Amino acid sequence: MFKRTQFRLILALMLAVSIVTAGSAFVAARAQQQQSPQTGAEMNAPQPQQQQPANRPLPTPTATPPAADNEVTLPEDEVVRVDTSLTNVLLSAIDKNKRFVSTLKKEDIRVLEDGAPQEIFTFNRQVDLPLTLAIVIDTSISQERTLPDEKAAARAFVDAVLRPGKDEVAVVSFTGDT
């Protein structure tokens, strides 16, 4: 009976971790859609408009052109225009045993566009994304004796992992009755 309880507890925690992972991927994809091309992501790779030498200079800021009489003008120090062709590429890596790999370095990544290798301009890990997860708990009569342990384990997990004001958690119970 104790092994069955352990198995259910491990299964519930694995489910919670899976939901966290899926939620993080969703949040990361959403964040990528909302952020500008110059903000940090796990990896930014340039996507050139045309074939250019690999040692091209970095984009340089240019001043705003003079405005017409009917346009509102802003001081030059408030507007900066930068021409760039950077693209954010978000990724998650797993090994052959389907475990997440969190030790990747810039040198471990290769980005291809139409089969041509692209320069990786910057490579950042996103470790501070908000988490959204659900914990599923069996509250059927068969769990009557182990339910307090399951609740305590779930509470300990939430207290250890969730950051107040940043992460979200839901508790879903089921009884097995239809």
JSON list of C-alpha atoms in Angstrom, two decimals:
[
{"chain": "A", "resi": 1, "resn": "MET", "atom": "CA", "xyz": [0.00, 0.00, 0.00]},
{"chain": "A", "resi": 2, "resn": "PHE", "atom": "CA", "xyz": [2.87, 2.35, 0.84]},
{"chain": "A", "resi": 3, "resn": "LYS", "atom": "CA", "xyz": [4.48, 1.77, -2.58]},
{"chain": "A", "resi": 4, "resn": "ARG", "atom": "CA", "xyz": [1.15, 2.52, -4.23]},
{"chain": "A", "resi": 5, "resn": "THR", "atom": "CA", "xyz": [0.97, 5.80, -2.35]},
{"chain": "A", "resi": 6, "resn": "GLN", "atom": "CA", "xyz": [4.51, 6.67, -3.34]},
{"chain": "A", "resi": 7, "resn": "PHE", "atom": "CA", "xyz": [3.73, 5.81, -6.93]},
{"chain": "A", "resi": 8, "resn": "ARG", "atom": "CA", "xyz": [0.64, 8.04, -6.98]},
{"chain": "A", "resi": 9, "resn": "LEU", "atom": "CA", "xyz": [2.55, 10.87, -5.33]},
{"chain": "A", "resi": 10, "resn": "ILE", "atom": "CA", "xyz": [5.39, 10.61, -7.82]},
{"chain": "A", "resi": 11, "resn": "LEU", "atom": "CA", "xyz": [2.89, 10.40, -10.66]},
{"chain": "A", "resi": 12, "resn": "ALA", "atom": "CA", "xyz": [1.10, 13.53, -9.43]},
{"chain": "A", "resi": 13, "resn": "LEU", "atom": "CA", "xyz": [4.38, 15.43, -9.12]},
{"chain": "A", "resi": 14, "resn": "MET", "atom": "CA", "xyz": [5.49, 14.30, -12.59]},
{"chain": "A", "resi": 15, "resn": "LEU", "atom": "CA", "xyz": [2.17, 15.52, -13.96]},
{"chain": "A", "resi": 16, "resn": "ALA", "atom": "CA", "xyz": [2.67, 18.85, -12.22]},
{"chain": "A", "resi": 17, "resn": "VAL", "atom": "CA", "xyz": [6.18, 19.19, -13.67]},
{"chain": "A", "resi": 18, "resn": "SER", "atom": "CA", "xyz": [4.85, 18.36, -17.14]},
{"chain": "A", "resi": 19, "resn": "ILE", "atom": "CA", "xyz": [2.20, 21.04, -16.81]},
{"chain": "A", "resi": 20, "resn": "VAL", "atom": "CA", "xyz": [4.83, 23.53, -15.61]},
{"chain": "A", "resi": 21, "resn": "THR", "atom": "CA", "xyz": [7.00, 22.73, -18.61]},
{"chain": "A", "resi": 22, "resn": "ALA", "atom": "CA", "xyz": [4.13, 23.10, -21.05]},
{"chain": "A", "resi": 23, "resn": "GLY", "atom": "CA", "xyz": [3.00, 26.31, -19.35]},
{"chain": "A", "resi": 24, "resn": "SER", "atom": "CA", "xyz": [6.53, 27.72, -19.49]},
{"chain": "A", "resi": 25, "resn": "ALA", "atom": "CA", "xyz": [6.78, 26.94, -23.18]},
{"chain": "A", "resi": 26, "resn": "PHE", "atom": "CA", "xyz": [3.42, 28.65, -23.77]},
{"chain": "A", "resi": 27, "resn": "VAL", "atom": "CA", "xyz": [4.44, 31.71, -21.75]},
{"chain": "A", "resi": 28, "resn": "ALA", "atom": "CA", "xyz": [7.81, 31.87, -23.52]},
{"chain": "A", "resi": 29, "resn": "ALA", "atom": "CA", "xyz": [6.16, 31.71, -26.93]},
{"chain": "A", "resi": 30, "resn": "ARG", "atom": "CA", "xyz": [3.70, 34.40, -25.89]},
{"chain": "A", "resi": 31, "resn": "ALA", "atom": "CA", "xyz": [6.49, 36.58, -24.50]},
{"chain": "A", "resi": 32, "resn": "GLN", "atom": "CA", "xyz": [8.40, 36.22, -27.75]},
{"chain": "A", "resi": 33, "resn": "GLN", "atom": "CA", "xyz": [5.37, 37.45, -29.71]},
{"chain": "A", "resi": 34, "resn": "GLN", "atom": "CA", "xyz": [5.01, 40.49, -27.47]},
{"chain": "A", "resi": 35, "resn": "GLN", "atom": "CA", "xyz": [8.63, 41.59, -27.16]},
{"chain": "A", "resi": 36, "resn": "SER", "atom": "CA", "xyz": [10.56, 43.63, -29.68]},
{"chain": "A", "resi": 37, "resn": "PRO", "atom": "CA", "xyz": [13.28, 41.96, -31.78]},
{"chain": "A", "resi": 38, "resn": "GLN", "atom": "CA", "xyz": [15.99, 43.49, -29.60]},
{"chain": "A", "resi": 39, "resn": "THR", "atom": "CA", "xyz": [14.93, 42.14, -26.21]},
{"chain": "A", "resi": 40, "resn": "GLY", "atom": "CA", "xyz": [16.71, 39.15, -24.65]},
{"chain": "A", "resi": 41, "resn": "ALA", "atom": "CA", "xyz": [15.52, 35.66, -25.42]},
{"chain": "A", "resi": 42, "resn": "GLU", "atom": "CA", "xyz": [17.19, 32.31, -25.14]},
{"chain": "A", "resi": 43, "resn": "MET", "atom": "CA", "xyz": [18.84, 32.86, -28.47]},
{"chain": "A", "resi": 44, "resn": "ASN", "atom": "CA", "xyz": [18.91, 35.63, -31.06]},
{"chain": "A", "resi": 45, "resn": "ALA", "atom": "CA", "xyz": [20.12, 34.71, -34.52]},
{"chain": "A", "resi": 46, "resn": "PRO", "atom": "CA", "xyz": [20.51, 37.23, -37.37]},
{"chain": "A", "resi": 47, "resn": "GLN", "atom": "CA", "xyz": [18.45, 36.57, -40.45]},
{"chain": "A", "resi": 48, "resn": "PRO", "atom": "CA", "xyz": [20.08, 38.57, -43.27]},
{"chain": "A", "resi": 49, "resn": "GLN", "atom": "CA", "xyz": [17.97, 40.01, -46.07]},
{"chain": "A", "resi": 50, "resn": "GLN", "atom": "CA", "xyz": [20.69, 39.08, -48.52]},
{"chain": "A", "resi": 51, "resn": "GLN", "atom": "CA", "xyz": [23.99, 37.21, -48.42]},
{"chain": "A", "resi": 52, "resn": "GLN", "atom": "CA", "xyz": [26.51, 39.33, -46.51]},
{"chain": "A", "resi": 53, "resn": "PRO", "atom": "CA", "xyz": [30.02, 38.64, -45.23]},
{"chain": "A", "resi": 54, "resn": "ALA", "atom": "CA", "xyz": [30.22, 37.06, -41.75]},
{"chain": "A", "resi": 55, "resn": "ASN", "atom": "CA", "xyz": [32.31, 39.94, -40.35]},
{"chain": "A", "resi": 56, "resn": "ARG", "atom": "CA", "xyz": [29.80, 42.69, -41.02]},
{"chain": "A", "resi": 57, "resn": "PRO", "atom": "CA", "xyz": [29.72, 45.62, -38.58]},
{"chain": "A", "resi": 58, "resn": "LEU", "atom": "CA", "xyz": [26.99, 45.88, -35.95]},
{"chain": "A", "resi": 59, "resn": "PRO", "atom": "CA", "xyz": [24.04, 48.17, -36.72]},
{"chain": "A", "resi": 60, "resn": "THR", "atom": "CA", "xyz": [24.57, 51.79, -35.79]},
{"chain": "A", "resi": 61, "resn": "PRO", "atom": "CA", "xyz": [21.93, 54.20, -34.48]},
{"chain": "A", "resi": 62, "resn": "THR", "atom": "CA", "xyz": [20.86, 56.97, -36.84]},
{"chain": "A", "resi": 63, "resn": "ALA", "atom": "CA", "xyz": [19.18, 60.25, -36.02]},
{"chain": "A", "resi": 64, "resn": "THR", "atom": "CA", "xyz": [15.57, 60.88, -36.98]},
{"chain": "A", "resi": 65, "resn": "PRO", "atom": "CA", "xyz": [15.23, 62.71, -40.30]},
{"chain": "A", "resi": 66, "resn": "PRO", "atom": "CA", "xyz": [13.92, 66.30, -40.13]},
{"chain": "A", "resi": 67, "resn": "ALA", "atom": "CA", "xyz": [10.14, 66.45, -39.78]},
{"chain": "A", "resi": 68, "resn": "ALA", "atom": "CA", "xyz": [7.74, 68.32, -42.02]},
{"chain": "A", "resi": 69, "resn": "ASP", "atom": "CA", "xyz": [6.02, 71.45, -40.70]},
{"chain": "A", "resi": 70, "resn": "ASN", "atom": "CA", "xyz": [2.81, 69.62, -39.80]},
{"chain": "A", "resi": 71, "resn": "GLU", "atom": "CA", "xyz": [4.51, 66.77, -37.89]},
{"chain": "A", "resi": 72, "resn": "VAL", "atom": "CA", "xyz": [5.32, 66.67, -34.20]},
{"chain": "A", "resi": 73, "resn": "THR", "atom": "CA", "xyz": [9.06, 66.63, -33.56]},
{"chain": "A", "resi": 74, "resn": "LEU", "atom": "CA", "xyz": [10.76, 64.98, -30.63]},
{"chain": "A", "resi": 75, "resn": "PRO", "atom": "CA", "xyz": [14.20, 65.86, -29.35]},
{"chain": "A", "resi": 76, "resn": "GLU", "atom": "CA", "xyz": [16.88, 63.77, -31.07]},
{"chain": "A", "resi": 77, "resn": "ASP", "atom": "CA", "xyz": [17.94, 62.11, -27.83]},
{"chain": "A", "resi": 78, "resn": "GLU", "atom": "CA", "xyz": [14.49, 60.51, -27.44]},
{"chain": "A", "resi": 79, "resn": "VAL", "atom": "CA", "xyz": [14.30, 58.73, -30.80]},
{"chain": "A", "resi": 80, "resn": "VAL", "atom": "CA", "xyz": [16.84, 56.21, -31.99]},
{"chain": "A", "resi": 81, "resn": "ARG", "atom": "CA", "xyz": [16.41, 54.14, -35.13]},
{"chain": "A", "resi": 82, "resn": "VAL", "atom": "CA", "xyz": [18.37, 50.95, -35.59]},
{"chain": "A", "resi": 83, "resn": "ASP", "atom": "CA", "xyz": [18.38, 48.79, -38.69]},
{"chain": "A", "resi": 84, "resn": "THR", "atom": "CA", "xyz": [18.76, 45.15, -37.73]},
{"chain": "A", "resi": 85, "resn": "SER", "atom": "CA", "xyz": [17.76, 41.72, -38.88]},
{"chain": "A", "resi": 86, "resn": "LEU", "atom": "CA", "xyz": [17.88, 39.77, -35.61]},
{"chain": "A", "resi": 87, "resn": "THR", "atom": "CA", "xyz": [15.37, 37.02, -34.97]},
{"chain": "A", "resi": 88, "resn": "ASN", "atom": "CA", "xyz": [14.57, 35.47, -31.59]},
{"chain": "A", "resi": 89, "resn": "VAL", "atom": "CA", "xyz": [14.66, 31.69, -31.57]},
{"chain": "A", "resi": 90, "resn": "LEU", "atom": "CA", "xyz": [13.24, 30.04, -28.45]},
{"chain": "A", "resi": 91, "resn": "LEU", "atom": "CA", "xyz": [14.11, 26.42, -27.80]},
{"chain": "A", "resi": 92, "resn": "SER", "atom": "CA", "xyz": [14.03, 23.61, -25.28]},
{"chain": "A", "resi": 93, "resn": "ALA", "atom": "CA", "xyz": [16.51, 20.75, -25.53]},
{"chain": "A", "resi": 94, "resn": "ILE", "atom": "CA", "xyz": [16.05, 17.16, -24.39]},
{"chain": "A", "resi": 95, "resn": "ASP", "atom": "CA", "xyz": [18.47, 14.24, -24.37]},
{"chain": "A", "resi": 96, "resn": "LYS", "atom": "CA", "xyz": [17.87, 10.75, -25.76]},
{"chain": "A", "resi": 97, "resn": "ASN", "atom": "CA", "xyz": [16.12, 9.80, -22.49]},
{"chain": "A", "resi": 98, "resn": "LYS", "atom": "CA", "xyz": [13.73, 12.77, -22.92]},
{"chain": "A", "resi": 99, "resn": "ARG", "atom": "CA", "xyz": [15.21, 14.69, -19.98]},
{"chain": "A", "resi": 100, "resn": "PHE", "atom": "CA", "xyz": [15.63, 18.45, -20.28]},
{"chain": "A", "resi": 101, "resn": "VAL", "atom": "CA", "xyz": [19.15, 19.67, -20.96]},
{"chain": "A", "resi": 102, "resn": "SER", "atom": "CA", "xyz": [19.89, 22.89, -19.09]},
{"chain": "A", "resi": 103, "resn": "THR", "atom": "CA", "xyz": [23.65, 23.12, -19.61]},
{"chain": "A", "resi": 104, "resn": "LEU", "atom": "CA", "xyz": [23.73, 24.22, -23.25]},
{"chain": "A", "resi": 105, "resn": "LYS", "atom": "CA", "xyz": [26.23, 26.85, -24.34]},
{"chain": "A", "resi": 106, "resn": "LYS", "atom": "CA", "xyz": [26.30, 29.05, -27.43]},
{"chain": "A", "resi": 107, "resn": "GLU", "atom": "CA", "xyz": [28.84, 26.68, -28.99]},
{"chain": "A", "resi": 108, "resn": "ASP", "atom": "CA", "xyz": [26.41, 23.75, -28.66]},
{"chain": "A", "resi": 109, "resn": "ILE", "atom": "CA", "xyz": [23.77, 25.39, -30.88]},
{"chain": "A", "resi": 110, "resn": "ARG", "atom": "CA", "xyz": [23.66, 25.60, -34.67]},
{"chain": "A", "resi": 111, "resn": "VAL", "atom": "CA", "xyz": [21.05, 27.68, -36.51]},
{"chain": "A", "resi": 112, "resn": "LEU", "atom": "CA", "xyz": [20.41, 27.13, -40.21]},
{"chain": "A", "resi": 113, "resn": "GLU", "atom": "CA", "xyz": [18.34, 29.22, -42.59]},
{"chain": "A", "resi": 114, "resn": "ASP", "atom": "CA", "xyz": [17.58, 27.45, -45.86]},
{"chain": "A", "resi": 115, "resn": "GLY", "atom": "CA", "xyz": [20.49, 25.13, -45.07]},
{"chain": "A", "resi": 116, "resn": "ALA", "atom": "CA", "xyz": [22.96, 27.99, -44.54]},
{"chain": "A", "resi": 117, "resn": "PRO", "atom": "CA", "xyz": [24.55, 28.36, -41.08]},
{"chain": "A", "resi": 118, "resn": "GLN", "atom": "CA", "xyz": [23.66, 31.60, -39.31]},
{"chain": "A", "resi": 119, "resn": "GLU", "atom": "CA", "xyz": [25.71, 33.54, -36.78]},
{"chain": "A", "resi": 120, "resn": "ILE", "atom": "CA", "xyz": [24.40, 33.35, -33.22]},
{"chain": "A", "resi": 121, "resn": "PHE", "atom": "CA", "xyz": [24.65, 36.91, -31.98]},
{"chain": "A", "resi": 122, "resn": "THR", "atom": "CA", "xyz": [23.63, 36.27, -28.38]},
{"chain": "A", "resi": 123, "resn": "PHE", "atom": "CA", "xyz": [22.53, 33.27, -26.31]},
{"chain": "A", "resi": 124, "resn": "ASN", "atom": "CA", "xyz": [20.58, 33.64, -23.05]},
{"chain": "A", "resi": 125, "resn": "ARG", "atom": "CA", "xyz": [18.76, 31.20, -20.80]},
{"chain": "A", "resi": 126, "resn": "GLN", "atom": "CA", "xyz": [15.36, 32.32, -19.59]},
{"chain": "A", "resi": 127, "resn": "VAL", "atom": "CA", "xyz": [15.11, 31.09, -16.04]},
{"chain": "A", "resi": 128, "resn": "ASP", "atom": "CA", "xyz": [12.82, 33.71, -14.58]},
{"chain": "A", "resi": 129, "resn": "LEU", "atom": "CA", "xyz": [9.64, 33.06, -16.55]},
{"chain": "A", "resi": 130, "resn": "PRO", "atom": "CA", "xyz": [6.38, 32.87, -14.60]},
{"chain": "A", "resi": 131, "resn": "LEU", "atom": "CA", "xyz": [5.06, 29.36, -13.96]},
{"chain": "A", "resi": 132, "resn": "THR", "atom": "CA", "xyz": [1.47, 28.23, -14.39]},
{"chain": "A", "resi": 133, "resn": "LEU", "atom": "CA", "xyz": [0.75, 24.75, -13.10]},
{"chain": "A", "resi": 134, "resn": "ALA", "atom": "CA", "xyz": [-2.01, 22.48, -11.88]},
{"chain": "A", "resi": 135, "resn": "ILE", "atom": "CA", "xyz": [-1.78, 19.78, -9.24]},
{"chain": "A", "resi": 136, "resn": "VAL", "atom": "CA", "xyz": [-4.17, 16.88, -9.71]},
{"chain": "A", "resi": 137, "resn": "ILE", "atom": "CA", "xyz": [-5.17, 15.05, -6.51]},
{"chain": "A", "resi": 138, "resn": "ASP", "atom": "CA", "xyz": [-7.17, 11.82, -6.23]},
{"chain": "A", "resi": 139, "resn": "THR", "atom": "CA", "xyz": [-9.78, 12.36, -3.51]},
{"chain": "A", "resi": 140, "resn": "SER", "atom": "CA", "xyz": [-11.62, 9.07, -4.02]},
{"chain": "A", "resi": 141, "resn": "ILE", "atom": "CA", "xyz": [-12.41, 6.78, -1.11]},
{"chain": "A", "resi": 142, "resn": "SER", "atom": "CA", "xyz": [-9.43, 4.59, -2.02]},
{"chain": "A", "resi": 143, "resn": "GLN", "atom": "CA", "xyz": [-7.14, 7.46, -1.01]},
{"chain": "A", "resi": 144, "resn": "GLU", "atom": "CA", "xyz": [-8.80, 8.09, 2.33]},
{"chain": "A", "resi": 145, "resn": "ARG", "atom": "CA", "xyz": [-5.73, 7.11, 4.37]},
{"chain": "A", "resi": 146, "resn": "THR", "atom": "CA", "xyz": [-3.13, 8.69, 2.08]},
{"chain": "A", "resi": 147, "resn": "LEU", "atom": "CA", "xyz": [-4.91, 11.93, 1.20]},
{"chain": "A", "resi": 148, "resn": "PRO", "atom": "CA", "xyz": [-3.33, 13.87, 4.10]},
{"chain": "A", "resi": 149, "resn": "ASP", "atom": "CA", "xyz": [0.14, 12.82, 2.87]},
{"chain": "A", "resi": 150, "resn": "GLU", "atom": "CA", "xyz": [-0.75, 13.81, -0.70]},
{"chain": "A", "resi": 151, "resn": "LYS", "atom": "CA", "xyz": [-1.97, 17.21, 0.48]},
{"chain": "A", "resi": 152, "resn": "ALA", "atom": "CA", "xyz": [1.17, 17.75, 2.55]},
{"chain": "A", "resi": 153, "resn": "ALA", "atom": "CA", "xyz": [3.40, 16.80, -0.40]},
{"chain": "A", "resi": 154, "resn": "ALA", "atom": "CA", "xyz": [1.49, 19.14, -2.72]},
{"chain": "A", "resi": 155, "resn": "ARG", "atom": "CA", "xyz": [1.70, 21.97, -0.19]},
{"chain": "A", "resi": 156, "resn": "ALA", "atom": "CA", "xyz": [5.46, 21.41, 0.27]},
{"chain": "A", "resi": 157, "resn": "PHE", "atom": "CA", "xyz": [5.94, 21.39, -3.51]},
{"chain": "A", "resi": 158, "resn": "VAL", "atom": "CA", "xyz": [3.97, 24.62, -3.96]},
{"chain": "A", "resi": 159, "resn": "ASP", "atom": "CA", "xyz": [5.81, 26.33, -1.09]},
{"chain": "A", "resi": 160, "resn": "ALA", "atom": "CA", "xyz": [9.19, 25.29, -2.52]},
{"chain": "A", "resi": 161, "resn": "VAL", "atom": "CA", "xyz": [8.55, 26.11, -6.18]},
{"chain": "A", "resi": 162, "resn": "LEU", "atom": "CA", "xyz": [6.03, 28.94, -6.49]},
{"chain": "A", "resi": 163, "resn": "ARG", "atom": "CA", "xyz": [7.05, 32.59, -6.25]},
{"chain": "A", "resi": 164, "resn": "PRO", "atom": "CA", "xyz": [4.30, 34.78, -4.76]},
{"chain": "A", "resi": 165, "resn": "GLY", "atom": "CA", "xyz": [2.94, 37.39, -7.16]},
{"chain": "A", "resi": 166, "resn": "LYS", "atom": "CA", "xyz": [4.63, 35.76, -10.16]},
{"chain": "A", "resi": 167, "resn": "ASP", "atom": "CA", "xyz": [3.53, 32.14, -10.48]},
{"chain": "A", "resi": 168, "resn": "GLU", "atom": "CA", "xyz": [0.06, 30.56, -10.55]},
{"chain": "A", "resi": 169, "resn": "VAL", "atom": "CA", "xyz": [-1.18, 27.19, -9.31]},
{"chain": "A", "resi": 170, "resn": "ALA", "atom": "CA", "xyz": [-4.50, 25.38, -9.49]},
{"chain": "A", "resi": 171, "resn": "VAL", "atom": "CA", "xyz": [-5.55, 22.30, -7.54]},
{"chain": "A", "resi": 172, "resn": "VAL", "atom": "CA", "xyz": [-7.78, 19.85, -9.38]},
{"chain": "A", "resi": 173, "resn": "SER", "atom": "CA", "xyz": [-9.37, 16.98, -7.50]},
{"chain": "A", "resi": 174, "resn": "PHE", "atom": "CA", "xyz": [-11.03, 13.91, -8.91]},
{"chain": "A", "resi": 175, "resn": "THR", "atom": "CA", "xyz": [-12.86, 10.96, -7.41]},
{"chain": "A", "resi": 176, "resn": "GLY", "atom": "CA", "xyz": [-13.02, 8.54, -10.31]},
{"chain": "A", "resi": 177, "resn": "ASP", "atom": "CA", "xyz": [-16.83, 8.63, -10.27]},
{"chain": "A", "resi": 178, "resn": "THR", "atom": "CA", "xyz": [-18.51, 9.40, -13.55]}
]
